[in-house]
XYZ file of C-alpha atoms in Angstrom:
641
model
C 9.972 7.302 -3.148
C 6.251 7.070 -2.436
C 4.101 7.679 0.627
C 3.774 3.936 1.448
C 7.504 3.643 2.431
C 8.355 1.310 -0.421
C 11.240 1.947 -2.788
C 10.337 2.525 -6.407
C 12.898 2.203 -9.221
C 12.108 2.852 -12.873
C 13.925 2.893 -16.194
C 13.139 1.967 -19.806
C 9.492 0.897 -19.382
C 10.395 -1.345 -16.427
C 9.841 -0.665 -12.753
C 10.237 -2.425 -9.446
C 8.749 -1.715 -6.031
C 10.673 -3.010 -3.018
C 10.448 -2.913 0.749
C 13.046 -0.768 2.498
C 15.247 -3.844 3.015
C 15.112 -4.676 -0.705
C 12.501 -7.443 -0.615
C 9.419 -8.237 -2.691
C 6.610 -9.803 -0.665
C 3.832 -10.359 -3.212
C 1.568 -7.696 -1.748
C -1.607 -6.558 -3.453
C -3.827 -3.490 -3.077
C -3.301 0.165 -3.863
C 0.501 -0.046 -4.238
C 1.703 -3.645 -4.648
C 5.375 -4.526 -4.751
C 7.077 -6.518 -7.497
C 8.931 -6.251 -10.804
C 6.658 -5.013 -13.611
C 6.953 -5.068 -17.380
C 4.050 -4.472 -19.787
C 1.370 -4.518 -17.073
C 2.494 -7.892 -15.637
C 4.264 -8.707 -12.366
C 7.363 -10.686 -13.317
C 8.617 -11.043 -9.744
C 6.179 -11.496 -6.872
C 8.659 -12.751 -4.280
C 12.301 -11.873 -3.676
C 13.188 -12.523 -0.060
C 16.659 -12.906 1.372
C 17.619 -14.779 4.529
C 21.041 -15.208 6.086
C 21.611 -18.152 8.422
C 17.866 -18.785 8.453
C 16.773 -15.313 9.597
C 15.683 -12.128 7.887
C 18.588 -9.675 8.064
C 17.930 -6.355 9.752
C 18.344 -3.095 7.852
C 21.066 -0.914 9.345
C 20.639 1.501 6.452
C 17.223 1.194 4.770
C 17.111 1.212 0.995
C 16.786 4.552 -0.726
C 16.643 5.319 -4.427
C 19.636 7.248 -5.701
C 18.389 10.745 -6.443
C 20.537 11.172 -9.536
C 19.109 8.183 -11.414
C 16.025 6.730 -9.660
C 16.916 3.340 -11.137
C 19.245 2.145 -8.358
C 18.907 1.657 -4.604
C 21.232 0.427 -1.888
C 20.856 -0.752 1.697
C 22.990 -2.286 4.444
C 21.775 -5.403 6.282
C 23.054 -7.648 9.072
C 21.894 -10.818 10.771
C 20.543 -10.111 14.209
C 23.139 -9.593 16.922
C 23.586 -8.153 20.394
C 25.967 -5.701 22.024
C 28.063 -8.560 23.368
C 27.695 -10.754 20.268
C 27.609 -8.464 17.250
C 26.742 -9.861 13.825
C 29.386 -12.006 12.185
C 28.991 -10.278 8.842
C 27.328 -7.400 7.042
C 25.410 -7.531 3.766
C 25.712 -4.621 1.352
C 22.798 -4.813 -1.085
C 22.633 -2.830 -4.328
C 19.688 -3.194 -6.719
C 18.890 -1.601 -10.068
C 16.390 -1.809 -12.887
C 16.725 -1.424 -16.662
C 15.061 -2.576 -19.855
C 13.143 -5.756 -18.853
C 15.852 -6.426 -16.263
C 16.353 -6.309 -12.489
C 19.832 -6.788 -11.067
C 21.153 -7.279 -7.566
C 24.695 -7.170 -6.238
C 25.136 -8.688 -2.783
C 28.442 -8.135 -0.996
C 28.949 -10.103 2.239
C 31.706 -8.730 4.460
C 33.018 -10.656 7.439
C 33.313 -8.778 10.729
C 35.234 -11.645 12.409
C 38.975 -12.317 12.825
C 38.491 -15.970 11.857
C 36.934 -17.694 8.856
C 33.159 -18.170 8.843
C 30.542 -19.421 6.382
C 27.251 -17.683 5.692
C 24.184 -19.656 4.649
C 22.414 -17.396 2.166
C 18.942 -18.182 0.832
C 16.824 -16.302 -1.680
C 13.180 -17.244 -2.200
C 11.859 -16.250 -5.619
C 8.506 -16.472 -7.369
C 6.608 -14.859 -10.236
C 2.798 -14.865 -10.228
C 2.594 -12.957 -13.558
C -0.437 -11.127 -12.176
C -1.980 -8.432 -14.359
C -1.929 -4.947 -12.840
C -5.726 -4.844 -12.986
C -5.842 -7.959 -10.775
C -3.672 -6.293 -8.169
C -5.752 -3.168 -7.747
C -7.658 -2.796 -4.529
C -11.224 -3.334 -5.764
C -11.092 -7.067 -4.938
C -12.364 -8.210 -8.317
C -11.130 -11.572 -9.582
C -10.726 -12.556 -13.216
C -11.096 -16.078 -14.572
C -8.069 -17.609 -16.297
C -9.186 -20.899 -17.811
C -6.360 -23.195 -18.830
C -3.623 -21.089 -17.232
C -0.446 -23.013 -16.387
C 2.555 -22.065 -14.261
C 5.852 -23.891 -14.677
C 9.163 -23.567 -12.878
C 12.428 -25.371 -13.483
C 15.972 -25.125 -12.270
C 18.678 -24.130 -14.744
C 22.456 -24.479 -14.615
C 22.777 -21.052 -13.009
C 19.401 -20.277 -11.463
C 15.737 -20.811 -12.184
C 13.203 -20.121 -14.930
C 9.514 -19.393 -14.218
C 6.955 -19.373 -17.015
C 3.251 -18.766 -17.461
C 1.056 -19.858 -20.347
C -2.604 -19.381 -21.181
C -3.718 -20.284 -24.693
C -1.549 -18.105 -26.988
C -0.250 -15.997 -24.092
C 3.236 -16.792 -22.803
C 5.425 -14.870 -20.373
C 8.650 -15.843 -18.641
C 11.034 -14.764 -15.905
C 14.581 -16.091 -15.644
C 16.906 -15.650 -12.659
C 20.612 -15.953 -13.468
C 23.073 -16.224 -10.572
C 26.854 -15.756 -10.368
C 27.947 -17.999 -8.778
C 25.250 -20.580 -9.410
C 23.270 -21.637 -6.323
C 24.374 -24.776 -4.497
C 20.763 -25.986 -4.357
C 17.320 -25.051 -5.689
C 14.452 -26.414 -3.587
C 10.721 -25.955 -3.187
C 10.098 -23.050 -0.834
C 8.761 -23.650 2.632
C 5.043 -23.603 3.434
C 3.240 -20.273 3.248
C 4.396 -19.569 -0.286
C 2.900 -20.400 -3.654
C 3.650 -23.832 -5.111
C 5.875 -22.266 -7.754
C 8.149 -20.500 -5.250
C 11.717 -21.777 -5.082
C 14.529 -21.193 -2.616
C 18.037 -20.738 -4.008
C 20.788 -21.508 -1.479
C 24.498 -20.775 -1.182
C 27.016 -21.670 1.511
C 29.343 -18.687 1.241
C 32.835 -19.038 2.823
C 34.275 -15.826 4.237
C 37.923 -15.464 5.188
C 38.884 -13.472 8.270
C 37.627 -9.950 7.585
C 37.111 -11.118 4.008
C 34.272 -10.637 1.586
C 32.322 -12.500 -1.092
C 29.883 -11.439 -3.765
C 26.687 -12.725 -5.343
C 25.426 -11.209 -8.596
C 21.821 -11.886 -9.527
C 20.094 -10.870 -12.748
C 16.377 -11.208 -13.459
C 15.307 -11.177 -17.104
C 11.607 -10.485 -17.698
C 10.305 -11.744 -21.031
C 6.805 -10.345 -21.528
C 4.370 -11.804 -23.998
C 4.921 -10.923 -27.632
C 8.177 -9.006 -27.323
C 11.793 -10.040 -27.952
C 14.463 -9.122 -25.391
C 15.382 -5.436 -25.319
C 18.416 -3.385 -24.450
C 18.337 0.107 -22.967
C 17.831 2.769 -25.667
C 20.915 4.737 -24.670
C 21.191 6.649 -27.937
C 17.579 7.781 -27.738
C 17.881 9.013 -24.160
C 21.048 10.915 -24.918
C 19.493 12.418 -28.016
C 16.498 13.754 -26.152
C 18.757 15.535 -23.672
C 20.408 17.506 -26.482
C 17.276 19.669 -26.809
C 17.025 23.159 -25.297
C 18.763 23.108 -21.923
C 17.245 24.533 -18.752
C 19.975 26.154 -16.694
C 19.989 27.966 -13.378
C 20.103 27.409 -9.638
C 16.796 29.036 -8.709
C 13.946 26.799 -7.555
C 12.069 26.926 -10.860
C 15.149 25.919 -12.854
C 15.873 23.060 -10.446
C 12.254 21.895 -10.727
C 12.535 22.026 -14.524
C 15.748 19.997 -14.409
C 14.132 17.406 -12.134
C 11.070 17.308 -14.375
C 13.108 16.629 -17.517
C 14.968 13.851 -15.717
C 11.650 12.308 -14.680
C 10.380 12.467 -18.255
C 13.466 10.471 -19.231
C 12.621 7.912 -16.534
C 9.082 7.575 -17.854
C 9.975 7.383 -21.536
C 8.815 4.144 -23.159
C 9.017 2.669 -26.675
C 6.009 2.846 -28.993
C 5.238 2.353 -32.662
C 4.705 5.333 -34.923
C 2.196 5.862 -37.703
C 4.470 4.399 -40.376
C 5.711 1.531 -38.225
C 8.769 3.422 -37.008
C 10.095 3.143 -33.456
C 9.328 6.207 -31.342
C 9.788 7.022 -27.668
C 6.999 8.703 -25.739
C 6.340 9.727 -22.131
C 4.240 7.222 -20.220
C 1.709 8.686 -17.813
C 3.250 7.564 -14.497
C 3.926 4.769 -12.058
C 2.833 2.482 -10.551
C -0.401 2.126 -12.555
C 0.221 4.049 -15.738
C 3.550 3.109 -17.323
C 1.942 3.133 -20.767
C 0.826 5.491 -23.512
C -2.074 7.715 -22.422
C -3.627 10.024 -24.977
C -4.564 13.008 -22.837
C -1.563 12.738 -20.514
C 0.976 12.335 -23.289
C -0.546 15.183 -25.312
C -0.540 17.704 -22.478
C 2.903 16.602 -21.307
C 4.223 17.099 -24.844
C 2.553 20.498 -25.086
C 4.233 21.624 -21.850
C 7.584 20.390 -23.194
C 7.151 21.821 -26.676
C 9.531 24.831 -26.412
C 12.219 22.553 -24.940
C 11.739 19.132 -26.549
C 9.621 19.409 -29.703
C 10.668 15.894 -30.739
C 8.571 14.509 -27.878
C 5.436 16.034 -29.393
C 6.312 14.608 -32.802
C 6.739 11.119 -31.314
C 3.475 11.307 -29.351
C 1.495 12.541 -32.347
C 2.867 9.740 -34.499
C 2.132 7.070 -31.867
C -1.417 8.350 -31.358
C -2.044 8.549 -35.086
C -0.980 4.903 -35.280
C -3.646 3.941 -32.724
C -6.423 6.247 -33.992
C -9.871 4.669 -34.067
C -10.991 2.962 -37.268
C -14.307 1.265 -36.424
C -17.134 1.259 -33.917
C -16.578 -1.009 -30.903
C -18.832 -0.402 -27.917
C -16.620 -2.456 -25.571
C -13.519 -0.280 -26.024
C -15.252 2.946 -27.069
C -13.422 2.927 -30.394
C -14.939 5.169 -33.064
C -13.526 6.250 -36.445
C -11.100 9.147 -35.999
C -11.139 9.085 -32.202
C -7.809 9.368 -30.388
C -7.043 6.629 -27.887
C -7.266 7.241 -24.138
C -4.869 4.499 -23.083
C -3.157 1.388 -24.364
C -2.445 -1.755 -22.370
C -0.345 -4.833 -23.104
C -1.334 -7.159 -20.265
C -3.038 -10.518 -20.238
C -6.501 -9.223 -19.309
C -6.447 -6.700 -22.138
C -5.213 -9.371 -24.555
C -8.201 -11.604 -23.767
C -10.616 -8.605 -23.688
C -11.449 -9.184 -20.039
C -10.886 -5.453 -19.582
C -11.487 -2.879 -22.336
C -8.132 -1.169 -21.993
C -6.022 -2.850 -24.697
C -6.888 0.189 -26.755
C -9.432 2.128 -24.760
C -10.990 5.235 -26.241
C -12.949 6.567 -23.256
C -11.746 10.176 -23.457
C -13.779 13.108 -24.760
C -10.784 15.439 -24.873
C -7.868 13.492 -26.368
C -9.061 14.046 -29.933
C -9.208 17.876 -29.837
C -5.938 17.950 -27.875
C -4.326 15.906 -30.665
C -5.271 18.670 -33.095
C -4.097 21.391 -30.730
C -0.673 19.751 -30.364
C -0.315 19.105 -34.103
C -0.744 22.788 -34.859
C 1.375 23.873 -31.887
C 4.226 21.662 -33.077
C 4.138 23.343 -36.496
C 3.838 26.773 -34.884
C 6.806 26.149 -32.576
C 9.174 24.441 -35.006
C 8.156 26.139 -38.256
C 8.427 22.708 -39.886
C 5.292 21.686 -41.847
C 6.419 18.090 -42.460
C 4.561 16.497 -39.549
C 1.366 18.454 -40.233
C 1.490 17.292 -43.853
C 2.233 13.702 -42.846
C -0.722 13.575 -40.445
C -3.220 15.570 -42.530
C -5.513 12.579 -43.065
C -5.447 11.752 -39.367
C -6.213 15.361 -38.449
C -9.193 15.499 -40.796
C -10.480 12.231 -39.353
C -10.144 13.684 -35.854
C -12.223 16.696 -36.885
C -14.813 14.353 -38.398
C -15.037 12.513 -35.079
C -15.648 15.765 -33.177
C -18.478 16.640 -35.549
C -20.119 13.195 -35.604
C -19.577 10.666 -32.819
C -18.060 13.366 -30.619
C -21.387 15.186 -30.604
C -20.815 18.675 -32.050
C -23.423 18.305 -34.794
C -26.068 16.417 -32.792
C -25.642 17.976 -29.344
C -23.834 21.198 -30.142
C -20.981 20.119 -27.856
C -18.480 17.346 -27.333
C -20.278 14.921 -25.030
C -19.798 11.556 -23.362
C -21.944 9.092 -21.458
C -20.892 6.834 -18.598
C -19.183 3.659 -19.832
C -20.460 0.562 -17.986
C -17.242 -1.298 -18.868
C -14.851 1.571 -18.192
C -14.914 5.140 -16.970
C -17.875 7.013 -15.503
C -16.354 10.333 -16.560
C -14.275 10.791 -19.685
C -12.585 14.132 -19.177
C -9.388 14.523 -17.168
C -11.419 14.340 -13.951
C -12.379 10.769 -14.707
C -13.229 9.422 -11.256
C -16.805 8.614 -10.306
C -18.573 11.676 -8.874
C -16.017 14.173 -10.201
C -18.484 15.996 -12.492
C -20.978 17.038 -9.868
C -23.518 19.662 -8.955
C -22.893 21.902 -5.960
C -24.872 19.458 -3.814
C -22.448 16.653 -4.757
C -24.743 14.789 -7.158
C -22.937 13.249 -10.151
C -24.172 14.597 -13.486
C -25.745 12.137 -15.894
C -25.168 12.131 -19.611
C -24.699 12.842 -22.303
C -22.393 15.215 -20.394
C -20.694 18.230 -21.965
C -17.760 19.239 -19.732
C -16.650 22.822 -20.059
C -12.933 22.427 -20.747
C -13.520 19.957 -23.600
C -15.570 22.615 -25.409
C -12.650 24.995 -25.075
C -10.285 22.377 -26.476
C -12.682 21.778 -29.377
C -12.894 25.511 -30.117
C -9.115 25.856 -30.082
C -8.676 22.689 -32.165
C -11.038 23.952 -34.861
C -9.239 27.283 -35.154
C -5.776 25.730 -35.117
C -6.730 23.116 -37.714
C -8.125 25.901 -39.867
C -4.692 27.524 -39.785
C -3.111 24.259 -40.918
C -5.689 23.939 -43.679
C -4.883 27.444 -44.887
C -1.133 27.480 -44.471
C -0.006 23.860 -44.897
C -2.687 21.874 -46.716
C -3.796 24.608 -49.115
C -7.512 24.088 -48.462
C -9.054 27.486 -47.765
C -12.623 26.254 -48.123
C -12.120 23.655 -45.384
C -10.480 26.302 -43.187
C -13.504 28.552 -43.602
C -15.920 25.821 -42.552
C -13.864 25.064 -39.454
C -13.792 28.725 -38.430
C -17.553 28.998 -38.858
C -18.058 25.907 -36.701
C -15.748 27.348 -34.041
C -17.576 30.689 -34.001
C -20.958 28.996 -33.519
C -19.532 26.834 -30.722
C -18.164 29.868 -28.915
C -21.496 31.684 -29.197
C -23.450 28.698 -27.844
C -20.968 28.204 -25.040
C -21.296 31.802 -23.841
C -25.067 31.469 -23.703
C -25.333 27.985 -22.184
C -22.437 27.695 -19.736
C -22.167 31.105 -18.111
C -23.719 31.240 -14.623
C -24.703 34.881 -14.159
C -25.204 34.746 -10.403
C -21.857 33.090 -9.771
C -20.191 35.112 -12.558
C -18.427 31.885 -13.459
C -18.780 29.104 -16.055
C -20.577 25.884 -15.221
C -18.470 22.783 -14.801
C -20.632 21.012 -17.404
C -24.078 20.635 -18.922
C -25.864 17.397 -18.077
C -27.960 15.330 -20.457
C -30.990 17.547 -19.858
C -28.992 20.698 -20.607
C -28.856 21.815 -16.965
C -25.809 23.681 -15.740
C -23.658 21.523 -13.454
C -23.020 24.309 -11.000
C -20.068 23.201 -8.858
C -17.306 25.811 -8.941
C -14.352 23.915 -10.409
C -10.841 24.470 -11.710
C -11.856 23.368 -15.218
C -12.802 27.012 -15.774
C -9.109 27.877 -15.818
C -8.623 25.768 -18.962
C -11.034 28.112 -20.759
C -8.511 30.922 -20.350
C -5.940 28.811 -22.203
C -8.223 27.741 -25.055
C -9.659 31.231 -25.604
C -13.323 30.258 -25.766
C -14.309 32.898 -23.177
C -14.425 36.546 -24.134
C -11.515 38.516 -22.615
C -13.571 40.292 -19.947
C -15.086 37.092 -18.578
C -11.765 35.289 -18.873
C -9.989 37.849 -16.715
C -12.743 37.722 -14.074
C -12.466 33.926 -13.981
C -8.685 34.126 -13.680
C -8.887 36.460 -10.694
C -11.602 34.319 -9.099
C -9.374 31.225 -9.248
C -6.785 32.969 -7.058
C -9.247 33.696 -4.258
C -8.724 31.693 -1.035
C -11.507 29.144 -1.541
C -9.875 28.043 -4.802
C -6.188 28.775 -4.222
C -4.671 26.869 -1.298
C -1.454 28.877 -1.331
C 0.226 25.957 -3.093
C -2.103 25.525 -6.062
C -5.656 25.942 -7.347
C -7.970 23.257 -5.980
C -10.091 21.105 -8.286
C -13.195 22.311 -6.418
C -13.514 25.521 -4.441
C -13.585 24.917 -0.692
C -16.852 25.501 1.154
C -19.015 23.568 -1.315
C -20.787 20.448 -0.109
C -18.760 17.986 -2.264
C -15.388 19.525 -1.367
C -12.914 17.193 0.321
C -9.176 18.040 0.516
C -8.222 14.362 0.083
C -10.649 13.597 -2.727
C -9.038 12.640 -6.033
C -10.924 15.243 -8.076
C -13.188 17.082 -5.624
C -10.835 19.241 -3.609
C -7.281 18.095 -4.256
C -4.891 20.178 -6.378
C -3.213 18.823 -9.519
C 0.000 20.408 -10.793
C -0.839 19.799 -14.470
C -4.277 21.387 -14.008
C -2.505 24.406 -12.585
C -0.031 24.394 -15.481
C -2.894 24.802 -17.947
C -4.355 27.542 -15.744
C -0.955 29.261 -15.673
C -0.749 29.245 -19.460
C -4.269 30.676 -19.510
C -3.379 33.432 -17.054
C -0.435 34.343 -19.264
C -2.661 34.427 -22.357
C -5.101 36.763 -20.600
C -2.384 39.103 -19.327
C -3.009 38.333 -15.638
C 0.633 38.684 -14.678
C 0.281 39.083 -10.908
C -2.089 36.131 -10.628
C 0.322 34.047 -12.697
C 3.257 34.935 -10.458
C 1.263 34.074 -7.335
C 0.284 30.696 -8.751
C 3.793 29.938 -9.988
C 5.331 30.810 -6.616
C 3.013 28.377 -4.841
C 3.750 25.502 -7.218
C 7.491 26.113 -7.324
C 7.672 26.245 -3.529
C 5.655 23.028 -3.367
C 8.124 21.423 -5.773
C 11.070 22.574 -3.650
C 9.482 20.911 -0.590
C 9.279 17.641 -2.605
C 12.960 17.603 -3.676
C 11.886 19.525 -6.808
C 9.636 16.673 -7.962
C 5.962 17.599 -8.135
C 3.706 14.620 -7.436
C 0.611 13.843 -9.485
C -1.731 15.272 -6.841
C -1.529 17.429 -3.710
C -4.087 17.490 -0.926
C -6.227 20.612 -0.867
C -5.248 21.822 2.622
C -4.423 25.491 2.989
C -0.776 26.514 2.983
C -1.170 28.072 6.419
C -2.095 24.697 7.924
C 1.233 22.911 7.458
C 4.902 23.648 6.829
C 4.752 21.929 3.460
C 2.128 20.631 1.020
C 0.295 17.520 2.224
C 0.712 14.663 -0.276
C -2.298 12.870 -1.692
C -2.049 9.276 -0.364
C -2.232 7.438 -3.712
C -0.385 9.891 -5.917
C 1.770 8.651 -8.796
C 5.343 9.870 -8.564
C 7.038 10.415 -10.896
C 4.123 11.338 -13.122
C 4.599 12.790 -16.581
C 2.393 15.849 -16.715
C 3.346 16.804 -13.179
C 7.005 16.443 -14.185
C 6.411 18.734 -17.164
C 4.505 21.332 -15.125
C 7.588 23.423 -14.186
C 8.395 23.739 -17.897
C 4.876 25.044 -18.545
C 5.286 27.534 -15.694
C 8.545 28.738 -17.189
C 6.877 29.199 -20.583
C 3.951 31.058 -19.039
C 6.238 33.396 -17.094
C 8.307 34.054 -20.206
C 5.132 35.056 -22.051
C 3.816 37.352 -19.331
């Protein structure tokens, strides 16, 4: 479920968003409905009428908690107390690999035979997700053609633009009696499928409808049942306490969000997508941190993510997409607009932190499993990632990993990537090249971890020595340039002029995890993050309250993110701040329990004393991968404390 009262079903890289009576209306904006595969809407209308009227929901649709891929509702034609409805419609809908299915059961409530006139209006606009977002921008599609034709058992809708071709087929059992052009008020391609359904006295009849989405460039798929079962054979999380239940829910959500990808040697791998509705795709930073949180429980997820990201590692310089040799991708997209380079996100590299996090995870996988095979296999990719940090990443020229605003993409390229997120205490956005604090910590950790691989796996002690020297110089510079003596706290960033970006922000907590701060400063920062202006009682806010830019409903300037807090928790454990860790974990676990043990992507920054439960952020993704993995990170942190 989501905060806009629509039903959301997901499974095997396919998701559908429905109204509470099971319809698709073709809405646009911040949370549009429809059936989605590979960034395209394969159903934009799915509206049922019975005897010419919209049936009323007696029991609104609700996703089944055990699976999240199936929903059911109960509908009736309108009736009165003296003339109750002649029949009831039991509607059950589910989603799977490139497929949406519906089972309609019509049950007569009358002692004599009746016939129900059932109509279903269907359409597919094949809109790209980027078209549907709320910014109102329109994209040209020269030569685009829509086609629709009736088949023996339903209807087939297709879309073609140059070499791009996508298709949706609706298969009905029994076949519709008629297929006609839909009434006015719909798109020209909309069709109405009609059945005259005879019902015996107190009898029933069934309609079974299957929608097959055929996205561009991919053959039909079946659900990867063996893969899903195999992932669940990893370390089990057992228990009935709230943390264990949140871990169990989180692992189930990771299964929901798992999508196919291609590994470095062309092999099929399965990786966690970032989240729905907007991010059912491979994201570098999100997938890396999610895999790190899961590492003690599902190390195979980290191996799959590392292989998939190595396969998409940058090879050339491309200003449009931000690609640079050795750089790790920020996100991949498979939609029409990416295909025609109308948006830069086909393979978009606008992340300053994905590359060091790739190195961190590669070493952590070896450290956790004791198996050097993956580190050996990806040695060349790891060395290229280090080269990127030194060159295009900025370590040699600027002394830090830096980024500048991308006119085609993201203003900010750390995890707080919304416009205005990297701000001074007066709310002014920093201008680049920007060096955000947490990315320097990741770089420091990545250099030291890669040095360990060079020593212990690759047999290159000289290279290891150079990496350690580079890390030591980075740590020394960071201590001098980022520490704000008056605030006794690290700056959020340095701007292009070298000025400290002085907003007090949660990014400082990541420095406890990476180890770039000396232990005394790290412990002071950890305690500071648990003071009331930072800690809401549920979680640490992205910005401390009381500052001019703070807003409890801002995406990155006052909200609280579970994954951000997971990194902070791991940092608190590393620094031996046991009481602070327990306080933070209690807040997050209680928040999860108030959300049916599913942590959303973002929580509003309101204080715990203000409401009975955490206030949801209005546009939060749920489920969302690194939020789903957060309880596992909390469990690891508590085990280490």
